Amino acid sequence: MKLRTLGLTVLGAVGLSALTACKKDEAAPAPAAAQAPAAPTIKAAPLPADTPLPQEPQEEAAQAPQGGGTVRGIVTFKGKAPAPNPIIPGTDPNCDGMDLVDQPVLVTDGKLANVLVRVQGNVPGQPTTPPSTMVVVDQNRCMYKPRVQGAVINQPLVLMNSDSTLHNVRGVSGGKQLFNVTQPPLKTKEAQPPKEADVIRLKCDIHPWMTAFVVMSPHPYFATTAEDGAFSIQGLPPGTYTLEAWHETLGTKTAQVTVQEGQEATASFEFVAAK
């Protein structure tokens, strides 16, 4: 099955509002007639290049429907994790404080982070419209955050630049470029991946070590593991499903799970270090 991605995070409404505050001179306050006009309201997609940044992004970007059952589990890693790759940050002072290693396989006490767990294929009774919340990828200290997240097809993808330096976000899927968005400092833009996209890899050509992934699905039944390796998929209609655990370098694992109304099912995955 063709994989689809960013466990992508849930954010705000599709419409963002911009509010500009200016510090007034205490010694000689401006008369009422000279006050700055109210900032315009930013309408739906595409977001203007000067849209202010939204608040801290959420980890999950899609809410599953209420009711149904829940699937919980842990993703583990057996063996010695690969050593992280060193990053040479270059001379951009705005990258000061960034991570100096790239760690695709992030293991803590045998638990594996950044694994996107999703239900394969379509789900009977799944929502027919995408969530209005936004999938947010932030560029912070010359790194993408989060590294891996899920999204529903046609869900808005918002690209934040929290840095005081120029970035670009190039989205690639299956070797095909989907979009290439220039990001001036402290700006926000929106990109709309095509419906056929599955796993979208994000790269910055200006800072080539920057990498992130958005895994697309036709439904909101997915979750991304944190450092504790745990995942939880809620609101899944009763039935038997194939769960898929995707990792950017370790590939995929699958498991069968049966969900009952109001009940909790469990599923676990184990990835093994290469010999």
PDB file of C-alpha atoms in Angstrom:
ATOM      1  CA  MET A   1       0.000   0.000   0.000  1.00  0.00           C
ATOM      2  CA  LYS A   2       1.228   3.455  -0.789  1.00  0.00           C
ATOM      3  CA  LEU A   3       2.199   5.287   2.368  1.00  0.00           C
ATOM      4  CA  ARG A   4       0.766   8.660   3.234  1.00  0.00           C
ATOM      5  CA  THR A   5       1.901  11.342   5.821  1.00  0.00           C
ATOM      6  CA  LEU A   6       2.886  14.962   9.068  1.00  0.00           C
ATOM      7  CA  GLY A   7       1.158  12.936  12.911  1.00  0.00           C
ATOM      8  CA  LEU A   8       1.606  16.232  10.875  1.00  0.00           C
ATOM      9  CA  THR A   9      -0.642  18.568  15.002  1.00  0.00           C
ATOM     10  CA  VAL A  10      -4.440  20.242  15.645  1.00  0.00           C
ATOM     11  CA  LEU A  11      -4.467  23.997  15.455  1.00  0.00           C
ATOM     12  CA  GLY A  12      -6.805  26.976  15.480  1.00  0.00           C
ATOM     13  CA  ALA A  13      -9.502  27.641  12.855  1.00  0.00           C
ATOM     14  CA  VAL A  14      -8.697  27.893   9.093  1.00  0.00           C
ATOM     15  CA  GLY A  15      -9.041  31.647   9.305  1.00  0.00           C
ATOM     16  CA  LEU A  16      -6.157  33.427  11.147  1.00  0.00           C
ATOM     17  CA  SER A  17      -6.394  36.966  12.522  1.00  0.00           C
ATOM     18  CA  ALA A  18      -3.565  39.475  12.417  1.00  0.00           C
ATOM     19  CA  LEU A  19      -3.219  42.103  15.143  1.00  0.00           C
ATOM     20  CA  THR A  20      -0.439  44.725  15.072  1.00  0.00           C
ATOM     21  CA  ALA A  21       0.449  46.644  18.256  1.00  0.00           C
ATOM     22  CA  CYS A  22       2.654  49.709  18.116  1.00  0.00           C
ATOM     23  CA  LYS A  23       4.404  51.213  21.151  1.00  0.00           C
ATOM     24  CA  LYS A  24       3.380  54.838  21.639  1.00  0.00           C
ATOM     25  CA  ASP A  25       5.650  57.720  22.656  1.00  0.00           C
ATOM     26  CA  GLU A  26       4.992  58.378  26.359  1.00  0.00           C
ATOM     27  CA  ALA A  27       6.237  61.969  26.201  1.00  0.00           C
ATOM     28  CA  ALA A  28       3.983  63.035  23.321  1.00  0.00           C
ATOM     29  CA  PRO A  29       1.050  60.645  22.823  1.00  0.00           C
ATOM     30  CA  ALA A  30      -0.519  60.681  19.368  1.00  0.00           C
ATOM     31  CA  PRO A  31      -3.962  62.328  19.024  1.00  0.00           C
ATOM     32  CA  ALA A  32      -6.936  60.011  18.456  1.00  0.00           C
ATOM     33  CA  ALA A  33      -7.144  60.912  14.788  1.00  0.00           C
ATOM     34  CA  ALA A  34      -3.573  59.758  14.218  1.00  0.00           C
ATOM     35  CA  GLN A  35      -3.971  56.325  15.790  1.00  0.00           C
ATOM     36  CA  ALA A  36      -3.202  53.368  13.558  1.00  0.00           C
ATOM     37  CA  PRO A  37      -6.268  51.790  11.903  1.00  0.00           C
ATOM     38  CA  ALA A  38      -7.402  48.361  13.040  1.00  0.00           C
ATOM     39  CA  ALA A  39      -5.543  45.496  11.392  1.00  0.00           C
ATOM     40  CA  PRO A  40      -7.476  43.670   8.647  1.00  0.00           C
ATOM     41  CA  THR A  41      -8.826  40.188   9.212  1.00  0.00           C
ATOM     42  CA  ILE A  42      -6.908  37.455   7.384  1.00  0.00           C
ATOM     43  CA  LYS A  43      -9.326  35.353   5.382  1.00  0.00           C
ATOM     44  CA  ALA A  44      -9.111  31.721   4.383  1.00  0.00           C
ATOM     45  CA  ALA A  45      -6.489  30.096   2.137  1.00  0.00           C
ATOM     46  CA  PRO A  46      -4.120  31.107   0.807  1.00  0.00           C
ATOM     47  CA  LEU A  47      -2.840  32.996   3.859  1.00  0.00           C
ATOM     48  CA  PRO A  48      -1.078  36.283   3.043  1.00  0.00           C
ATOM     49  CA  ALA A  49       2.691  36.272   3.421  1.00  0.00           C
ATOM     50  CA  ASP A  50       2.529  38.778   6.288  1.00  0.00           C
ATOM     51  CA  THR A  51       0.109  36.798   8.458  1.00  0.00           C
ATOM     52  CA  PRO A  52       1.377  36.814  12.079  1.00  0.00           C
ATOM     53  CA  LEU A  53       2.449  33.491  13.510  1.00  0.00           C
ATOM     54  CA  PRO A  54      -0.171  31.416  15.332  1.00  0.00           C
ATOM     55  CA  GLN A  55       0.539  30.157  18.810  1.00  0.00           C
ATOM     56  CA  GLU A  56       2.535  27.058  19.748  1.00  0.00           C
ATOM     57  CA  PRO A  57       1.520  24.158  17.454  1.00  0.00           C
ATOM     58  CA  GLN A  58      -0.342  21.188  18.832  1.00  0.00           C
ATOM     59  CA  GLU A  59       1.071  17.683  18.480  1.00  0.00           C
ATOM     60  CA  GLU A  60      -1.966  16.199  16.717  1.00  0.00           C
ATOM     61  CA  ALA A  61      -3.730  18.020  13.916  1.00  0.00           C
ATOM     62  CA  ALA A  62      -6.996  16.085  13.517  1.00  0.00           C
ATOM     63  CA  GLN A  63      -9.716  15.204  15.990  1.00  0.00           C
ATOM     64  CA  ALA A  64     -11.349  11.784  15.575  1.00  0.00           C
ATOM     65  CA  PRO A  65     -15.143  11.574  15.920  1.00  0.00           C
ATOM     66  CA  GLN A  66     -16.696  10.794  19.289  1.00  0.00           C
ATOM     67  CA  GLY A  67     -17.943   7.318  20.129  1.00  0.00           C
ATOM     68  CA  GLY A  68     -16.514   4.076  18.818  1.00  0.00           C
ATOM     69  CA  GLY A  69     -13.540   2.400  20.466  1.00  0.00           C
ATOM     70  CA  THR A  70      -9.925   3.205  21.267  1.00  0.00           C
ATOM     71  CA  VAL A  71      -6.667   1.579  20.207  1.00  0.00           C
ATOM     72  CA  ARG A  72      -3.653   2.110  22.442  1.00  0.00           C
ATOM     73  CA  GLY A  73      -0.163   0.733  22.214  1.00  0.00           C
ATOM     74  CA  ILE A  74       3.594   1.142  22.432  1.00  0.00           C
ATOM     75  CA  VAL A  75       6.236   1.180  19.710  1.00  0.00           C
ATOM     76  CA  THR A  76       9.548  -0.275  20.878  1.00  0.00           C
ATOM     77  CA  PHE A  77      13.047  -0.596  19.446  1.00  0.00           C
ATOM     78  CA  LYS A  78      15.250  -3.645  19.966  1.00  0.00           C
ATOM     79  CA  GLY A  79      19.009  -3.400  19.687  1.00  0.00           C
ATOM     80  CA  LYS A  80      21.427  -0.506  19.487  1.00  0.00           C
ATOM     81  CA  ALA A  81      20.046   2.626  17.882  1.00  0.00           C
ATOM     82  CA  PRO A  82      22.091   4.171  15.047  1.00  0.00           C
ATOM     83  CA  ALA A  83      24.328   7.028  16.080  1.00  0.00           C
ATOM     84  CA  PRO A  84      22.930  10.474  15.235  1.00  0.00           C
ATOM     85  CA  ASN A  85      24.348  12.318  12.247  1.00  0.00           C
ATOM     86  CA  PRO A  86      26.339  15.491  13.035  1.00  0.00           C
ATOM     87  CA  ILE A  87      25.038  18.744  11.589  1.00  0.00           C
ATOM     88  CA  ILE A  88      27.291  21.531  10.386  1.00  0.00           C
ATOM     89  CA  PRO A  89      25.055  24.597  10.839  1.00  0.00           C
ATOM     90  CA  GLY A  90      27.047  27.006   8.700  1.00  0.00           C
ATOM     91  CA  THR A  91      27.465  30.701   9.513  1.00  0.00           C
ATOM     92  CA  ASP A  92      23.840  31.847   9.892  1.00  0.00           C
ATOM     93  CA  PRO A  93      23.738  33.469  13.382  1.00  0.00           C
ATOM     94  CA  ASN A  94      19.974  33.013  13.494  1.00  0.00           C
ATOM     95  CA  CYS A  95      20.567  29.256  13.771  1.00  0.00           C
ATOM     96  CA  ASP A  96      22.402  29.633  17.088  1.00  0.00           C
ATOM     97  CA  GLY A  97      20.988  27.246  19.672  1.00  0.00           C
ATOM     98  CA  MET A  98      19.817  24.665  17.144  1.00  0.00           C
ATOM     99  CA  ASP A  99      20.396  20.938  17.514  1.00  0.00           C
ATOM    100  CA  LEU A 100      23.798  19.922  16.194  1.00  0.00           C
ATOM    101  CA  VAL A 101      22.790  16.342  15.384  1.00  0.00           C
ATOM    102  CA  ASP A 102      20.158  14.792  13.149  1.00  0.00           C
ATOM    103  CA  GLN A 103      18.547  11.830  14.913  1.00  0.00           C
ATOM    104  CA  PRO A 104      15.999  10.011  12.716  1.00  0.00           C
ATOM    105  CA  VAL A 105      15.943   7.005  15.087  1.00  0.00           C
ATOM    106  CA  LEU A 106      15.099   8.528  18.452  1.00  0.00           C
ATOM    107  CA  VAL A 107      15.068   5.840  21.163  1.00  0.00           C
ATOM    108  CA  THR A 108      14.496   6.436  24.881  1.00  0.00           C
ATOM    109  CA  ASP A 109      14.591   3.439  27.240  1.00  0.00           C
ATOM    110  CA  GLY A 110      13.762   1.136  24.351  1.00  0.00           C
ATOM    111  CA  LYS A 111      10.793   3.244  23.174  1.00  0.00           C
ATOM    112  CA  LEU A 112      10.739   4.674  19.649  1.00  0.00           C
ATOM    113  CA  ALA A 113       9.559   8.210  18.889  1.00  0.00           C
ATOM    114  CA  ASN A 114       8.349   9.775  15.626  1.00  0.00           C
ATOM    115  CA  VAL A 115       6.428   6.714  14.436  1.00  0.00           C
ATOM    116  CA  LEU A 116       3.165   7.501  12.641  1.00  0.00           C
ATOM    117  CA  VAL A 117       0.564   4.837  13.486  1.00  0.00           C
ATOM    118  CA  ARG A 118      -2.561   4.871  11.295  1.00  0.00           C
ATOM    119  CA  VAL A 119      -5.407   2.700  10.131  1.00  0.00           C
ATOM    120  CA  GLN A 120      -4.732   1.493   6.588  1.00  0.00           C
ATOM    121  CA  GLY A 121      -7.176   2.500   3.859  1.00  0.00           C
ATOM    122  CA  ASN A 122     -10.658   3.908   4.344  1.00  0.00           C
ATOM    123  CA  VAL A 123     -12.774   3.416   7.453  1.00  0.00           C
ATOM    124  CA  PRO A 124     -16.552   2.781   7.197  1.00  0.00           C
ATOM    125  CA  GLY A 125     -18.390   5.847   8.464  1.00  0.00           C
ATOM    126  CA  GLN A 126     -15.289   8.057   8.388  1.00  0.00           C
ATOM    127  CA  PRO A 127     -15.879  11.833   8.179  1.00  0.00           C
ATOM    128  CA  THR A 128     -16.621  13.028   4.663  1.00  0.00           C
ATOM    129  CA  THR A 129     -15.030  16.447   5.129  1.00  0.00           C
ATOM    130  CA  PRO A 130     -11.520  17.237   6.388  1.00  0.00           C
ATOM    131  CA  PRO A 131     -11.019  18.934   9.761  1.00  0.00           C
ATOM    132  CA  SER A 132     -11.006  22.723   9.725  1.00  0.00           C
ATOM    133  CA  THR A 133      -8.069  22.772  12.120  1.00  0.00           C
ATOM    134  CA  MET A 134      -4.646  23.423  10.668  1.00  0.00           C
ATOM    135  CA  VAL A 135      -1.651  21.145  10.389  1.00  0.00           C
ATOM    136  CA  VAL A 136       1.271  23.321  11.464  1.00  0.00           C
ATOM    137  CA  VAL A 137       4.953  22.872  10.658  1.00  0.00           C
ATOM    138  CA  ASP A 138       7.116  25.367  12.528  1.00  0.00           C
ATOM    139  CA  GLN A 139      10.633  26.434  11.554  1.00  0.00           C
ATOM    140  CA  ASN A 140      12.311  27.162  14.866  1.00  0.00           C
ATOM    141  CA  ARG A 141      16.069  27.597  15.355  1.00  0.00           C
ATOM    142  CA  CYS A 142      16.612  26.242  11.860  1.00  0.00           C
ATOM    143  CA  MET A 143      14.815  22.957  12.570  1.00  0.00           C
ATOM    144  CA  TYR A 144      11.337  21.719  11.595  1.00  0.00           C
ATOM    145  CA  LYS A 145       8.969  21.021  14.486  1.00  0.00           C
ATOM    146  CA  PRO A 146       7.407  18.534  14.787  1.00  0.00           C
ATOM    147  CA  ARG A 147       9.545  16.155  12.766  1.00  0.00           C
ATOM    148  CA  VAL A 148       6.694  13.725  12.014  1.00  0.00           C
ATOM    149  CA  GLN A 149       2.943  14.273  12.097  1.00  0.00           C
ATOM    150  CA  GLY A 150      -0.220  13.142  10.361  1.00  0.00           C
ATOM    151  CA  ALA A 151      -2.840  15.037   8.365  1.00  0.00           C
ATOM    152  CA  VAL A 152      -6.143  14.364   6.646  1.00  0.00           C
ATOM    153  CA  ILE A 153      -6.326  14.840   2.877  1.00  0.00           C
ATOM    154  CA  ASN A 154      -7.435  18.425   2.081  1.00  0.00           C
ATOM    155  CA  GLN A 155      -6.647  19.616   5.608  1.00  0.00           C
ATOM    156  CA  PRO A 156      -4.917  23.030   5.584  1.00  0.00           C
ATOM    157  CA  LEU A 157      -1.129  22.819   5.917  1.00  0.00           C
ATOM    158  CA  VAL A 158       0.342  25.945   7.548  1.00  0.00           C
ATOM    159  CA  LEU A 159       4.058  26.675   7.379  1.00  0.00           C
ATOM    160  CA  MET A 160       5.395  28.887  10.177  1.00  0.00           C
ATOM    161  CA  ASN A 161       8.748  30.624  10.258  1.00  0.00           C
ATOM    162  CA  SER A 162       9.559  31.510  13.870  1.00  0.00           C
ATOM    163  CA  ASP A 163      13.142  32.407  12.934  1.00  0.00           C
ATOM    164  CA  SER A 164      14.632  35.772  12.060  1.00  0.00           C
ATOM    165  CA  THR A 165      16.127  34.355   8.892  1.00  0.00           C
ATOM    166  CA  LEU A 166      14.950  33.306   5.441  1.00  0.00           C
ATOM    167  CA  HIS A 167      13.733  29.732   4.901  1.00  0.00           C
ATOM    168  CA  ASN A 168      12.005  27.842   2.130  1.00  0.00           C
ATOM    169  CA  VAL A 169       9.809  24.759   2.438  1.00  0.00           C
ATOM    170  CA  ARG A 170      10.032  22.294  -0.447  1.00  0.00           C
ATOM    171  CA  GLY A 171       7.493  19.466  -0.277  1.00  0.00           C
ATOM    172  CA  VAL A 172       8.371  16.221  -2.106  1.00  0.00           C
ATOM    173  CA  SER A 173       6.419  12.967  -2.413  1.00  0.00           C
ATOM    174  CA  GLY A 174       7.625   9.916  -4.330  1.00  0.00           C
ATOM    175  CA  GLY A 175      10.419  11.953  -5.923  1.00  0.00           C
ATOM    176  CA  LYS A 176       7.956  14.566  -7.217  1.00  0.00           C
ATOM    177  CA  GLN A 177       8.051  18.159  -6.024  1.00  0.00           C
ATOM    178  CA  LEU A 178       4.627  19.236  -4.734  1.00  0.00           C
ATOM    179  CA  PHE A 179       5.362  22.822  -3.681  1.00  0.00           C
ATOM    180  CA  ASN A 180       8.245  25.162  -2.873  1.00  0.00           C
ATOM    181  CA  VAL A 181       7.324  28.028  -0.579  1.00  0.00           C
ATOM    182  CA  THR A 182       9.675  30.898   0.255  1.00  0.00           C
ATOM    183  CA  GLN A 183       9.411  31.964   3.898  1.00  0.00           C
ATOM    184  CA  PRO A 184      10.651  35.419   4.927  1.00  0.00           C
ATOM    185  CA  PRO A 185      11.564  35.859   8.597  1.00  0.00           C
ATOM    186  CA  LEU A 186       8.696  35.616  11.104  1.00  0.00           C
ATOM    187  CA  LYS A 187       6.027  34.933   8.474  1.00  0.00           C
ATOM    188  CA  THR A 188       3.333  32.311   7.893  1.00  0.00           C
ATOM    189  CA  LYS A 189       2.134  30.788   4.633  1.00  0.00           C
ATOM    190  CA  GLU A 190      -0.179  27.977   3.619  1.00  0.00           C
ATOM    191  CA  ALA A 191       0.441  25.065   1.242  1.00  0.00           C
ATOM    192  CA  GLN A 192      -2.146  22.649  -0.108  1.00  0.00           C
ATOM    193  CA  PRO A 193      -0.768  19.166  -0.869  1.00  0.00           C
ATOM    194  CA  PRO A 194      -2.467  17.300  -3.736  1.00  0.00           C
ATOM    195  CA  LYS A 195      -4.956  14.558  -2.919  1.00  0.00           C
ATOM    196  CA  GLU A 196      -2.726  11.791  -4.244  1.00  0.00           C
ATOM    197  CA  ALA A 197       0.174  12.712  -1.928  1.00  0.00           C
ATOM    198  CA  ASP A 198       0.998  10.143   0.745  1.00  0.00           C
ATOM    199  CA  VAL A 199       4.201  10.707   2.703  1.00  0.00           C
ATOM    200  CA  ILE A 200       5.383  14.277   2.151  1.00  0.00           C
ATOM    201  CA  ARG A 201       8.989  15.090   2.956  1.00  0.00           C
ATOM    202  CA  LEU A 202       9.773  18.708   3.762  1.00  0.00           C
ATOM    203  CA  LYS A 203      13.212  20.177   3.047  1.00  0.00           C
ATOM    204  CA  CYS A 204      14.848  23.585   3.273  1.00  0.00           C
ATOM    205  CA  ASP A 205      17.323  24.326   0.480  1.00  0.00           C
ATOM    206  CA  ILE A 206      18.843  27.199   2.469  1.00  0.00           C
ATOM    207  CA  HIS A 207      19.491  25.020   5.536  1.00  0.00           C
ATOM    208  CA  PRO A 208      19.805  21.529   3.988  1.00  0.00           C
ATOM    209  CA  TRP A 209      19.832  19.616   7.295  1.00  0.00           C
ATOM    210  CA  MET A 210      16.188  20.577   7.951  1.00  0.00           C
ATOM    211  CA  THR A 211      13.829  17.615   7.415  1.00  0.00           C
ATOM    212  CA  ALA A 212      10.261  16.793   8.429  1.00  0.00           C
ATOM    213  CA  PHE A 213       7.463  14.497   7.288  1.00  0.00           C
ATOM    214  CA  VAL A 214       3.681  14.825   6.978  1.00  0.00           C
ATOM    215  CA  VAL A 215       1.797  11.534   6.504  1.00  0.00           C
ATOM    216  CA  MET A 216      -1.537  11.994   4.722  1.00  0.00           C
ATOM    217  CA  SER A 217      -4.622   9.843   5.407  1.00  0.00           C
ATOM    218  CA  PRO A 218      -8.248   9.863   4.168  1.00  0.00           C
ATOM    219  CA  HIS A 219      -9.436   9.885   7.810  1.00  0.00           C
ATOM    220  CA  PRO A 220      -8.324  11.168  11.247  1.00  0.00           C
ATOM    221  CA  TYR A 221      -7.492   7.743  12.722  1.00  0.00           C
ATOM    222  CA  PHE A 222      -3.765   8.181  13.312  1.00  0.00           C
ATOM    223  CA  ALA A 223      -1.297   9.217  16.007  1.00  0.00           C
ATOM    224  CA  THR A 224       2.426   9.979  16.329  1.00  0.00           C
ATOM    225  CA  THR A 225       4.550   8.477  19.084  1.00  0.00           C
ATOM    226  CA  ALA A 226       6.478  10.715  21.455  1.00  0.00           C
ATOM    227  CA  GLU A 227       9.605   9.744  23.383  1.00  0.00           C
ATOM    228  CA  ASP A 228       7.614   7.241  25.474  1.00  0.00           C
ATOM    229  CA  GLY A 229       6.661   5.338  22.269  1.00  0.00           C
ATOM    230  CA  ALA A 230       2.961   5.474  23.164  1.00  0.00           C
ATOM    231  CA  PHE A 231       0.073   6.095  20.757  1.00  0.00           C
ATOM    232  CA  SER A 232      -3.700   6.346  21.119  1.00  0.00           C
ATOM    233  CA  ILE A 233      -6.281   6.324  18.318  1.00  0.00           C
ATOM    234  CA  GLN A 234      -9.777   7.222  19.510  1.00  0.00           C
ATOM    235  CA  GLY A 235     -13.290   7.223  18.074  1.00  0.00           C
ATOM    236  CA  LEU A 236     -12.656   4.270  15.736  1.00  0.00           C
ATOM    237  CA  PRO A 237     -15.915   2.596  14.591  1.00  0.00           C
ATOM    238  CA  PRO A 238     -16.304  -1.074  15.596  1.00  0.00           C
ATOM    239  CA  GLY A 239     -14.592  -3.486  13.209  1.00  0.00           C
ATOM    240  CA  THR A 240     -11.354  -5.271  12.397  1.00  0.00           C
ATOM    241  CA  TYR A 241      -8.571  -3.122  10.973  1.00  0.00           C
ATOM    242  CA  THR A 242      -4.964  -3.257   9.851  1.00  0.00           C
ATOM    243  CA  LEU A 243      -2.790  -0.801  11.725  1.00  0.00           C
ATOM    244  CA  GLU A 244       0.350   0.485  10.050  1.00  0.00           C
ATOM    245  CA  ALA A 245       3.343   1.886  11.945  1.00  0.00           C
ATOM    246  CA  TRP A 246       5.524   4.061   9.672  1.00  0.00           C
ATOM    247  CA  HIS A 247       9.041   5.280  10.378  1.00  0.00           C
ATOM    248  CA  GLU A 248      11.122   7.446   8.064  1.00  0.00           C
ATOM    249  CA  THR A 249      14.162   5.125   7.984  1.00  0.00           C
ATOM    250  CA  LEU A 250      12.988   1.846   9.531  1.00  0.00           C
ATOM    251  CA  GLY A 251      10.062   1.243   7.178  1.00  0.00           C
ATOM    252  CA  THR A 252       6.653  -0.079   8.226  1.00  0.00           C
ATOM    253  CA  LYS A 253       5.134  -2.693  10.503  1.00  0.00           C
ATOM    254  CA  THR A 254       1.508  -3.866  10.474  1.00  0.00           C
ATOM    255  CA  ALA A 255      -0.812  -5.465  13.019  1.00  0.00           C
ATOM    256  CA  GLN A 256      -4.456  -6.572  13.070  1.00  0.00           C
ATOM    257  CA  VAL A 257      -6.760  -5.123  15.688  1.00  0.00           C
ATOM    258  CA  THR A 258     -10.471  -5.591  16.462  1.00  0.00           C
ATOM    259  CA  VAL A 259     -12.330  -2.624  17.917  1.00  0.00           C
ATOM    260  CA  GLN A 260     -15.583  -2.816  19.870  1.00  0.00           C
ATOM    261  CA  GLU A 261     -17.921   0.038  20.770  1.00  0.00           C
ATOM    262  CA  GLY A 262     -16.837   1.739  23.971  1.00  0.00           C
ATOM    263  CA  GLN A 263     -13.964  -0.699  24.481  1.00  0.00           C
ATOM    264  CA  GLU A 264     -10.184  -0.348  24.412  1.00  0.00           C
ATOM    265  CA  ALA A 265      -8.022  -2.548  22.194  1.00  0.00           C
ATOM    266  CA  THR A 266      -4.239  -2.811  22.271  1.00  0.00           C
ATOM    267  CA  ALA A 267      -1.594  -3.193  19.587  1.00  0.00           C
ATOM    268  CA  SER A 268       2.183  -3.070  19.817  1.00  0.00           C
ATOM    269  CA  PHE A 269       4.993  -2.754  17.296  1.00  0.00           C
ATOM    270  CA  GLU A 270       8.699  -3.583  17.556  1.00  0.00           C
ATOM    271  CA  PHE A 271      11.399  -2.298  15.238  1.00  0.00           C
ATOM    272  CA  VAL A 272      14.780  -4.002  15.273  1.00  0.00           C
ATOM    273  CA  ALA A 273      18.214  -2.516  14.735  1.00  0.00           C
ATOM    274  CA  ALA A 274      19.871  -3.459  11.458  1.00  0.00           C
ATOM    275  CA  LYS A 275      22.590  -6.075  11.789  1.00  0.00           C
TER     276      LYS A 275
END
